[in-house]
Amino acid sequence: MSSIRDDYIAPWWTYWLHNFPHVNLNFQPIDNTFTPQDQNYQQSLIFLGCVAAAGLGLNLLCLAIYLSCLCCCRKDEDEESKRPNSCCVTWSAVVAGLISCAAVGVGFYGNSETNDGVYQLTYSLYNANHTLGGVDNLVTNTMGSMESGLKQHLARLDEIFATRGDYVQTLRFMQQMADNVIKQLLGLPDWDTAKVDLAAVADQTAYIEYYRWLTYLLLLILDLVICLAACLGLAKQSRWLLTTMMVFGVLTLILSWASLGVDLATAVGTSDFCVIPDKFIMNQTKDLISSDIVHYYLYCSQTLPNPFQQSLTIFQRSLTTMQIQIQGLLQFAVPLFPTAERDLLGIQHLLNSSEASLHQLTALLDCRGLNKDYLDALIGVCYDGVEGLLYLCLFSILAICAFCAMLCAIPRAWTHIASRERDYDDIDEEDPFNPQARRMTTHNPNHATNVHSFCSYSSSMGSQSSLHPPAAQAGSNAPVSEYMNQSALFGGNQRYENVPLIGRGSPPPSYSPSMRATYLSMTEDQIRHFGNDFQA
């Protein structure tokens, strides 16, 4: 039997995955032939999941070491060193966001491709199940009509034609032809068991695929929400939001490694099947159906003989012979036995129905229908399905990189936010050059009123009159006017903050009564010494 096929060629990525090292849990290499019932082969797929678990452990260990070093080696930085750190945090967040968006896009595409492949598989299984169910129904109905309906008609005709031995002999011959048809139908394989198995496999596959697709959809949405929330936390400089996203980031990192292990093991196992699918099908059906029949449906070549051709030919000849006998009895026996016409017409109708069933059975047993379903299932699984699993593996890798970058950037951003808040706390709120204090003064009119009332004009006028004679004030107007005219002459504005307080009508600070008494009690030499110190 020829095993070369031109209608199906496994894609190159299945050969690449098929060549992955297959090692059991005892670190012993095993054969990469697809044998899911073998315990060693199952361990080889579990080993791939263990490799992903080891990668998760190593990744978490590296993150723990990084965070420990960041907490232990942190030191106070000056303003020149703060700017590069914030820039590094910003670029790390941007890179993490871009990688996360790319991962989500790849994940959506891979999830859709995998779902399309599995849907094509289940659709082909249901079609094949429908075909085999049709064959089983036709065989059952034909055998039932031959065994019960034809037998009843022949029994009544035997009583009617009891006086004619030649007619009774014709009825015996027709009974032999009916038994021959039943024998040929019994020689066909029992499709009922295979039909039930295909339906069960299709139902179970569709059930698992639905929850797999939904799980990955929720995982993709979770990755996107965490990425957006982390960006929002960095923009709002919210430490509690960044801490929450860090916890969810660790959880998503664990889920990404788990999905990577499951997808890789599934892709390798499916590729092992896709490289040599016919061998697995032959081994699974050897106890149910003849190998010649399975080979006929798997390859469906014009050079292969139809294993049902002989049975269908005998079936057709038997029906034709029976129809000729019925035509003769209708022509010669009905004029002599009018009561036999009803049973003869019933047998003729039964033979016509059996002939229609024979044509339908011939079409359903042809290899082209089942072979097309088989090839569609292979293409759906090995092309779209395995390709989608590879994209899902790429999604997991990109998600791992994105969340590692995010988990490295969030602690530094958290530290940067804490250092900025500490610097703002160290600034004196009463400092007029502090921008924060200016904003507080602007938004707090009561504070401004208190500052204005601190230096009241009335109290300052009393202090001025008590410290300086009125003549001194009049004598100082000339230098002030000359100063202001020179400022306007050289193109400068009259900046009143450069003018002495007395010259611009601003009162000096007021003194308390105790300070005034101390000042009046000072001697002239002490006053002169105090003035020299003040000028110095």
Coordinates of C-alpha atoms in Angstrom, one line a residue:
M1 CA 0.0 0.0 0.0
S2 CA 1.3 3.4 -0.9
S3 CA 1.8 5.9 1.9
I4 CA 3.0 8.9 -0.1
R5 CA 0.5 11.7 -0.2
D6 CA 0.6 15.0 -2.2
D7 CA -2.5 16.6 -0.7
Y8 CA -1.0 17.3 2.7
I9 CA 2.5 18.6 3.6
A10 CA 3.2 19.5 7.2
P11 CA 4.4 23.1 7.7
W12 CA 8.0 23.8 8.6
W13 CA 7.2 25.0 12.1
T14 CA 5.8 21.6 13.0
Y15 CA 9.1 20.0 12.0
W16 CA 10.9 22.6 14.1
L17 CA 8.8 21.9 17.1
H18 CA 9.0 18.1 16.4
N19 CA 12.7 18.3 16.7
F20 CA 12.6 19.7 20.2
P21 CA 14.4 17.4 22.7
H22 CA 11.9 15.0 24.3
V23 CA 13.1 14.2 27.8
N24 CA 11.1 12.5 30.6
L25 CA 11.2 13.5 34.2
N26 CA 14.2 11.3 34.8
F27 CA 16.2 13.3 32.2
Q28 CA 16.2 10.4 29.8
P29 CA 15.7 11.1 26.1
I30 CA 12.7 9.4 24.5
D31 CA 11.2 8.9 21.1
N32 CA 9.3 11.9 19.7
T33 CA 6.6 9.8 18.0
F34 CA 3.1 11.0 19.0
T35 CA 1.9 8.5 21.6
P36 CA -0.2 10.3 24.1
Q37 CA -1.1 7.1 26.0
D38 CA 2.6 6.4 26.7
Q39 CA 3.7 7.6 30.2
N40 CA 7.1 8.6 29.1
Y41 CA 5.7 10.7 26.3
Q42 CA 3.4 12.4 28.7
Q43 CA 6.4 13.1 31.0
S44 CA 8.3 14.7 28.1
L45 CA 5.5 17.3 27.6
I46 CA 5.3 17.9 31.4
F47 CA 9.0 18.5 31.3
L48 CA 8.5 21.4 29.0
G49 CA 6.1 22.9 31.6
C50 CA 8.7 22.3 34.3
V51 CA 11.2 24.3 32.2
A52 CA 8.8 27.2 32.1
A53 CA 8.3 26.9 35.9
A54 CA 12.1 27.0 36.3
G55 CA 12.2 30.1 34.2
L56 CA 9.5 31.7 36.4
G57 CA 11.5 30.9 39.5
L58 CA 14.7 32.4 38.0
N59 CA 12.8 35.5 36.9
L60 CA 11.3 36.1 40.3
L61 CA 14.7 35.5 41.9
C62 CA 16.3 38.1 39.7
L63 CA 13.5 40.6 40.5
A64 CA 14.0 40.0 44.2
I65 CA 17.7 40.6 44.0
Y66 CA 17.1 43.8 42.0
L67 CA 14.6 45.1 44.5
S68 CA 16.9 44.2 47.4
C69 CA 19.8 46.0 45.8
L70 CA 17.6 49.0 45.1
C71 CA 16.4 49.2 48.7
C72 CA 19.9 48.5 50.3
C73 CA 22.0 50.7 48.0
R74 CA 19.6 53.7 47.9
K75 CA 21.3 56.9 49.0
D76 CA 20.5 60.6 48.9
E77 CA 21.0 62.1 45.5
D78 CA 21.6 65.8 44.6
E79 CA 19.4 67.6 42.1
E80 CA 21.8 66.9 39.2
S81 CA 21.4 63.1 39.7
K82 CA 17.7 63.2 40.1
R83 CA 17.0 64.3 36.5
P84 CA 18.7 61.2 34.8
N85 CA 16.9 58.8 37.2
S86 CA 13.5 60.3 36.4
C87 CA 14.3 60.2 32.7
C88 CA 15.3 56.5 33.1
V89 CA 12.1 55.7 34.8
T90 CA 10.1 57.5 32.1
W91 CA 11.8 55.6 29.2
S92 CA 11.5 52.3 31.1
A93 CA 7.7 53.0 31.4
V94 CA 7.5 53.9 27.8
V95 CA 9.3 50.8 26.7
A96 CA 7.2 48.6 29.0
G97 CA 4.0 50.1 27.6
L98 CA 5.0 49.7 24.0
I99 CA 6.1 46.0 24.5
S100 CA 2.8 45.4 26.4
C101 CA 0.7 46.8 23.6
A102 CA 2.7 44.7 21.1
A103 CA 2.2 41.6 23.2
V104 CA -1.6 42.2 23.5
G105 CA -1.8 42.6 19.7
V106 CA 0.1 39.4 19.1
G107 CA -1.9 37.7 21.7
F108 CA -5.2 38.6 20.1
Y109 CA -4.0 37.4 16.7
G110 CA -2.7 34.1 18.1
N111 CA -5.9 33.5 20.1
S112 CA -8.0 34.1 17.0
E113 CA -5.8 31.8 14.9
T114 CA -5.9 29.0 17.4
N115 CA -9.7 29.3 17.8
D116 CA -10.1 29.2 14.0
G117 CA -7.9 26.1 13.7
V118 CA -9.8 24.3 16.5
Y119 CA -13.2 25.3 15.0
Q120 CA -12.1 23.9 11.7
L121 CA -11.2 20.6 13.5
T122 CA -14.5 20.3 15.2
Y123 CA -16.4 21.2 12.1
S124 CA -14.6 18.5 10.2
L125 CA -15.3 16.0 13.0
Y126 CA -19.0 16.8 13.0
N127 CA -19.1 16.4 9.2
A128 CA -17.3 13.1 9.4
N129 CA -19.7 12.0 12.2
H130 CA -22.7 13.0 10.0
T131 CA -21.3 11.0 7.1
L132 CA -20.7 7.9 9.2
G133 CA -24.1 8.4 10.8
G134 CA -25.7 8.5 7.4
V135 CA -24.0 5.3 6.4
D136 CA -25.2 3.6 9.6
N137 CA -28.8 4.8 9.1
L138 CA -28.9 3.6 5.5
V139 CA -27.5 0.2 6.3
T140 CA -29.9 -0.2 9.3
N141 CA -33.0 0.8 7.3
T142 CA -32.1 -1.3 4.3
M143 CA -31.5 -4.4 6.5
G144 CA -34.7 -3.7 8.4
S145 CA -36.8 -3.5 5.2
M146 CA -35.2 -6.6 3.8
E147 CA -35.7 -8.7 6.9
S148 CA -39.2 -7.6 8.0
G149 CA -41.0 -5.9 5.1
L150 CA -39.9 -8.3 2.4
K151 CA -40.4 -11.3 4.5
Q152 CA -44.0 -10.4 5.3
H153 CA -44.8 -9.9 1.6
L154 CA -43.2 -13.1 0.6
A155 CA -45.1 -15.1 3.3
R156 CA -48.5 -13.8 2.0
L157 CA -47.5 -14.5 -1.6
D158 CA -46.4 -18.0 -0.7
E159 CA -49.9 -18.7 0.5
I160 CA -51.5 -17.1 -2.6
F161 CA -49.2 -19.0 -5.0
A162 CA -49.5 -22.3 -3.1
T163 CA -51.1 -24.1 -6.1
R164 CA -48.3 -22.8 -8.5
G165 CA -45.0 -24.4 -7.8
D166 CA -43.1 -22.3 -10.3
Y167 CA -44.3 -19.1 -8.7
V168 CA -43.4 -20.5 -5.3
Q169 CA -39.9 -21.3 -6.6
T170 CA -39.5 -17.7 -7.8
L171 CA -40.4 -16.5 -4.3
R172 CA -37.7 -18.8 -2.8
F173 CA -35.2 -17.3 -5.2
M174 CA -36.1 -13.8 -4.2
Q175 CA -35.7 -14.7 -0.6
Q176 CA -32.2 -15.9 -1.4
M177 CA -31.4 -12.6 -3.1
A178 CA -32.7 -10.7 0.0
D179 CA -30.5 -12.8 2.3
N180 CA -27.6 -12.1 0.0
V181 CA -28.2 -8.4 0.3
I182 CA -28.3 -8.6 4.1
K183 CA -25.1 -10.6 4.1
Q184 CA -23.3 -7.9 2.1
L185 CA -24.6 -5.2 4.4
L186 CA -23.4 -7.1 7.4
G187 CA -20.0 -7.2 5.8
L188 CA -19.7 -3.5 6.0
P189 CA -17.7 -2.1 9.0
D190 CA -19.7 -1.2 12.1
W191 CA -19.6 2.6 11.9
D192 CA -21.7 3.1 15.0
T193 CA -18.7 3.0 17.5
A194 CA -16.5 5.3 15.4
K195 CA -19.4 7.7 14.9
V196 CA -20.0 7.9 18.7
D197 CA -16.2 8.4 19.3
L198 CA -16.0 11.3 16.8
A199 CA -19.0 13.1 18.3
A200 CA -17.5 12.7 21.8
V201 CA -14.1 14.0 20.7
A202 CA -15.7 17.0 18.8
D203 CA -17.9 17.9 21.8
Q204 CA -15.0 17.7 24.3
T205 CA -12.7 19.7 22.0
A206 CA -15.3 22.4 21.5
Y207 CA -15.9 22.6 25.3
I208 CA -12.2 22.9 26.1
E209 CA -11.5 25.4 23.3
Y210 CA -14.3 27.7 24.5
Y211 CA -12.9 28.1 28.0
R212 CA -9.3 28.3 26.6
W213 CA -10.3 31.2 24.3
L214 CA -12.2 32.9 27.1
T215 CA -9.3 32.6 29.5
Y216 CA -6.8 34.1 27.1
L217 CA -9.2 36.9 26.3
L218 CA -9.5 37.8 30.0
L219 CA -5.7 37.5 30.3
L220 CA -5.2 39.9 27.4
I221 CA -7.6 42.4 28.9
L222 CA -5.9 42.1 32.3
D223 CA -2.5 42.8 30.7
L224 CA -3.9 45.9 28.9
V225 CA -5.7 47.2 32.1
I226 CA -2.6 46.8 34.2
C227 CA -0.4 48.6 31.7
L228 CA -2.9 51.5 31.4
A229 CA -3.2 51.7 35.2
A230 CA 0.5 51.7 35.7
C231 CA 0.9 54.6 33.2
L232 CA -1.9 56.4 35.0
G233 CA -0.1 55.9 38.3
L234 CA 3.1 57.3 36.9
A235 CA 1.3 60.3 35.5
K236 CA -0.6 61.0 38.7
Q237 CA 2.4 60.1 40.8
S238 CA 0.1 57.9 43.0
R239 CA 2.2 55.6 45.1
W240 CA -0.8 53.4 46.2
L241 CA -1.8 52.8 42.6
L242 CA 1.7 51.9 41.6
T243 CA 2.0 49.5 44.5
T244 CA -1.3 47.9 43.6
M245 CA -0.2 47.5 39.9
M246 CA 3.1 46.1 41.1
V247 CA 1.2 43.3 42.9
F248 CA -1.0 42.6 39.9
G249 CA 2.1 42.8 37.7
V250 CA 3.7 39.9 39.7
L251 CA 0.5 37.9 39.4
T252 CA 0.3 38.5 35.6
L253 CA 4.0 37.6 35.3
I254 CA 3.2 34.2 36.9
L255 CA 0.3 33.7 34.6
S256 CA 2.4 34.6 31.6
W257 CA 5.0 32.0 32.5
A258 CA 2.3 29.4 33.1
S259 CA 0.7 30.1 29.7
L260 CA 4.1 29.9 28.0
G261 CA 4.6 26.4 29.5
V262 CA 1.2 25.2 28.5
D263 CA 1.3 26.6 25.0
L264 CA 4.8 25.2 24.4
A265 CA 3.9 21.7 25.5
T266 CA 0.7 21.8 23.5
A267 CA 2.5 23.1 20.4
V268 CA 5.2 20.4 20.6
G269 CA 2.6 17.6 21.1
T270 CA 0.4 18.8 18.3
S271 CA 3.5 19.1 16.0
D272 CA 4.5 15.5 16.8
F273 CA 1.0 14.5 15.6
C274 CA 1.1 16.7 12.5
V275 CA 4.4 15.4 11.2
I276 CA 3.1 11.8 11.0
P277 CA -0.7 11.9 11.4
D278 CA -1.6 8.8 9.4
K279 CA 0.4 6.5 11.6
F280 CA -1.4 7.6 14.7
I281 CA -4.8 7.2 13.0
M282 CA -3.9 3.7 11.8
N283 CA -2.8 2.7 15.3
Q284 CA -6.0 4.1 16.9
T285 CA -8.4 2.3 14.6
K286 CA -6.7 -1.0 14.1
D287 CA -9.0 -2.8 16.5
L288 CA -12.2 -1.2 15.1
I289 CA -11.8 -1.1 11.3
S290 CA -9.7 -2.9 8.8
S291 CA -6.4 -1.3 7.9
D292 CA -7.3 -1.4 4.1
I293 CA -10.4 0.7 4.8
V294 CA -8.6 3.2 6.9
H295 CA -5.8 3.4 4.4
Y296 CA -8.4 4.0 1.6
Y297 CA -9.9 6.9 3.4
L298 CA -6.6 8.5 4.6
Y299 CA -5.0 8.6 1.1
C300 CA -8.0 8.3 -1.3
S301 CA -5.8 7.6 -4.3
Q302 CA -7.1 6.6 -7.7
T303 CA -4.7 3.7 -7.7
L304 CA -6.2 2.3 -4.4
P305 CA -9.0 -0.2 -4.8
N306 CA -12.4 0.5 -3.2
P307 CA -12.8 -2.0 -0.4
F308 CA -16.6 -1.8 -0.7
Q309 CA -16.8 -2.2 -4.4
Q310 CA -17.5 -6.0 -4.4
S311 CA -20.2 -5.7 -1.7
L312 CA -21.9 -2.8 -3.4
T313 CA -21.8 -4.7 -6.8
I314 CA -23.4 -7.8 -5.3
F315 CA -26.0 -5.6 -3.6
Q316 CA -26.8 -3.9 -7.0
R317 CA -27.0 -7.2 -8.9
S318 CA -29.3 -8.8 -6.2
L319 CA -31.7 -5.8 -6.4
T320 CA -31.7 -5.9 -10.2
T321 CA -32.5 -9.7 -10.2
M322 CA -35.3 -9.2 -7.7
Q323 CA -36.8 -6.4 -9.7
I324 CA -36.8 -8.6 -12.9
Q325 CA -38.6 -11.4 -11.0
I326 CA -41.2 -9.0 -9.6
Q327 CA -41.8 -7.6 -13.1
G328 CA -42.4 -11.1 -14.4
L329 CA -44.9 -11.9 -11.6
L330 CA -46.8 -8.7 -12.1
Q331 CA -47.1 -9.6 -15.8
F332 CA -48.0 -13.3 -15.6
A333 CA -49.3 -14.0 -12.0
V334 CA -51.6 -11.0 -11.4
P335 CA -54.1 -12.1 -14.2
L336 CA -54.4 -15.5 -12.4
F337 CA -54.1 -14.2 -8.8
P338 CA -55.5 -10.7 -8.6
T339 CA -55.1 -10.7 -4.8
A340 CA -51.3 -10.9 -5.2
E341 CA -51.0 -7.5 -6.9
R342 CA -50.9 -5.6 -3.7
D343 CA -48.0 -7.6 -2.2
L344 CA -46.1 -7.5 -5.5
L345 CA -46.4 -3.8 -5.7
G346 CA -45.3 -3.5 -2.1
I347 CA -42.2 -5.6 -2.9
Q348 CA -41.5 -3.4 -5.9
H349 CA -41.7 -0.2 -3.8
L350 CA -39.4 -1.7 -1.3
L351 CA -36.8 -2.6 -3.9
N352 CA -37.0 0.9 -5.4
S353 CA -36.4 2.4 -1.9
S354 CA -33.5 -0.1 -1.4
E355 CA -32.0 1.0 -4.8
A356 CA -32.1 4.7 -3.8
S357 CA -30.5 3.8 -0.5
L358 CA -27.8 1.9 -2.4
H359 CA -26.9 5.0 -4.5
Q360 CA -26.7 7.1 -1.3
L361 CA -24.7 4.5 0.4
T362 CA -22.3 4.4 -2.6
A363 CA -21.8 8.1 -2.4
L364 CA -21.3 8.2 1.3
L365 CA -18.8 5.3 1.3
D366 CA -16.7 7.0 -1.4
C367 CA -13.4 8.2 0.1
R368 CA -13.5 11.8 -1.2
G369 CA -16.0 13.1 1.4
L370 CA -14.3 11.6 4.5
N371 CA -10.8 12.4 3.1
K372 CA -11.7 16.0 2.6
D373 CA -12.9 16.2 6.2
Y374 CA -9.7 14.6 7.3
L375 CA -7.5 17.0 5.4
D376 CA -9.5 20.0 6.6
A377 CA -9.0 18.9 10.1
L378 CA -5.2 18.5 9.6
I379 CA -4.9 21.9 8.0
G380 CA -6.9 23.5 10.7
V381 CA -4.9 21.9 13.5
C382 CA -1.4 21.9 12.0
Y383 CA -1.5 25.3 10.2
D384 CA -3.8 27.6 12.0
G385 CA -3.8 25.9 15.4
V386 CA 0.0 25.4 15.8
E387 CA 0.7 28.8 14.3
G388 CA -1.7 30.4 16.8
L389 CA 0.0 28.6 19.6
L390 CA 3.4 30.0 18.5
Y391 CA 1.9 33.5 18.5
L392 CA 0.6 32.9 22.0
C393 CA 4.1 31.8 23.0
L394 CA 5.4 35.0 21.6
F395 CA 2.7 36.9 23.4
S396 CA 3.8 35.3 26.7
I397 CA 7.5 36.2 26.1
L398 CA 6.6 39.8 25.3
A399 CA 4.3 40.1 28.3
I400 CA 7.1 38.7 30.5
C401 CA 9.6 41.3 29.2
A402 CA 7.0 44.1 29.5
F403 CA 6.1 43.3 33.1
C404 CA 9.7 42.8 34.1
A405 CA 10.5 46.3 32.8
M406 CA 7.4 47.6 34.6
L407 CA 8.3 45.9 37.9
C408 CA 11.8 47.4 37.6
A409 CA 10.5 50.9 36.8
I410 CA 7.8 51.1 39.4
P411 CA 10.1 50.9 42.6
R412 CA 12.4 53.6 41.1
A413 CA 9.4 55.8 40.3
W414 CA 8.0 55.2 43.8
T415 CA 11.4 56.2 45.3
H416 CA 11.6 59.3 43.1
I417 CA 8.1 60.3 44.2
A418 CA 9.0 59.8 47.8
S419 CA 12.2 61.9 47.5
R420 CA 10.3 64.8 45.8
E421 CA 7.7 64.8 48.6
R422 CA 10.6 64.8 51.2
D423 CA 12.2 67.7 49.5
Y424 CA 9.0 69.7 49.5
D425 CA 8.6 69.0 53.2
D426 CA 12.0 70.4 53.9
I427 CA 11.3 73.8 52.3
D428 CA 10.2 76.6 54.7
E429 CA 6.6 77.5 54.0
E430 CA 7.2 81.0 55.2
D431 CA 9.9 81.6 52.6
P432 CA 8.6 84.2 50.1
F433 CA 10.8 82.7 47.4
N434 CA 9.2 79.3 47.7
P435 CA 6.8 78.7 44.8
Q436 CA 4.6 76.5 47.0
A437 CA 4.4 79.3 49.7
R438 CA 3.5 81.8 47.0
R439 CA 0.6 79.5 45.8
M440 CA -0.5 79.1 49.4
T441 CA -0.5 82.9 49.9
T442 CA -2.4 83.4 46.7
H443 CA -5.1 80.9 47.7
N444 CA -5.2 82.1 51.4
P445 CA -6.4 85.7 51.6
N446 CA -6.5 85.6 55.4
H447 CA -2.8 85.0 55.4
A448 CA -2.1 88.0 53.1
T449 CA -4.3 90.2 55.3
N450 CA -2.3 89.2 58.4
V451 CA 1.0 90.0 56.7
H452 CA -0.3 93.4 55.6
S453 CA -1.6 94.2 59.1
F454 CA 1.8 93.2 60.6
C455 CA 3.3 96.5 59.4
S456 CA 0.4 98.9 59.9
Y457 CA 0.8 102.4 58.7
S458 CA -0.3 104.0 61.9
S459 CA 2.1 102.2 64.1
S460 CA 5.0 102.9 61.7
M461 CA 4.2 106.6 61.6
G462 CA 4.3 106.7 65.3
S463 CA 7.7 105.0 65.3
Q464 CA 8.9 107.3 62.5
S465 CA 8.0 110.4 64.4
S466 CA 9.6 109.1 67.6
L467 CA 12.9 108.2 66.0
H468 CA 13.5 110.9 63.4
P469 CA 12.6 114.6 63.4
P470 CA 10.3 116.0 60.7
A471 CA 13.2 117.9 59.1
A472 CA 15.1 114.8 58.3
Q473 CA 12.3 113.5 56.2
A474 CA 12.0 116.7 54.2
G475 CA 15.7 116.9 53.7
S476 CA 15.8 113.4 52.1
N477 CA 13.4 114.2 49.3
A478 CA 16.0 115.7 47.0
P479 CA 18.3 112.6 46.8
V480 CA 15.3 110.4 46.3
S481 CA 14.0 112.5 43.4
E482 CA 17.4 112.6 41.8
Y483 CA 17.7 108.8 42.1
M484 CA 14.4 108.2 40.4
N485 CA 15.1 110.7 37.7
Q486 CA 18.4 108.9 36.9
S487 CA 16.6 105.6 36.8
A488 CA 14.1 106.9 34.3
L489 CA 16.8 108.6 32.2
F490 CA 18.8 105.4 31.6
G491 CA 15.7 103.5 30.4
G492 CA 14.9 101.7 33.5
N493 CA 11.5 101.6 35.2
Q494 CA 11.1 103.2 38.6
R495 CA 11.6 100.2 40.7
Y496 CA 10.2 101.1 44.1
E497 CA 12.0 98.3 45.8
N498 CA 15.3 100.1 45.1
V499 CA 14.1 103.3 46.7
P500 CA 14.5 103.8 50.5
L501 CA 11.4 103.1 52.5
I502 CA 11.2 106.7 53.8
G503 CA 11.5 108.2 50.3
R504 CA 8.7 106.2 48.8
G505 CA 6.3 106.7 51.7
S506 CA 6.6 103.3 53.1
P507 CA 6.7 103.1 56.9
P508 CA 9.6 101.4 58.7
P509 CA 8.9 98.5 60.9
S510 CA 7.2 99.3 64.2
Y511 CA 8.9 98.7 67.5
S512 CA 7.5 97.5 70.7
P513 CA 7.5 99.9 73.7
S514 CA 10.3 97.9 75.4
M515 CA 12.5 98.2 72.3
R516 CA 11.8 102.0 72.1
A517 CA 12.8 102.4 75.7
T518 CA 16.0 100.6 75.1
Y519 CA 16.8 102.7 72.1
L520 CA 16.2 106.0 74.0
S521 CA 18.4 104.9 76.9
M522 CA 21.4 104.3 74.7
T523 CA 24.1 106.8 74.7
E524 CA 25.3 108.7 71.7
D525 CA 28.5 106.6 71.5
Q526 CA 26.5 103.4 71.6
I527 CA 24.2 104.6 68.9
R528 CA 27.2 105.6 66.7
H529 CA 28.8 102.2 67.3
F530 CA 25.5 100.4 66.4
G531 CA 25.2 102.4 63.2
N532 CA 28.8 101.5 62.2
D533 CA 28.1 97.8 62.8
F534 CA 24.9 98.0 60.8
Q535 CA 26.7 99.6 57.8
A536 CA 29.4 97.0 58.0

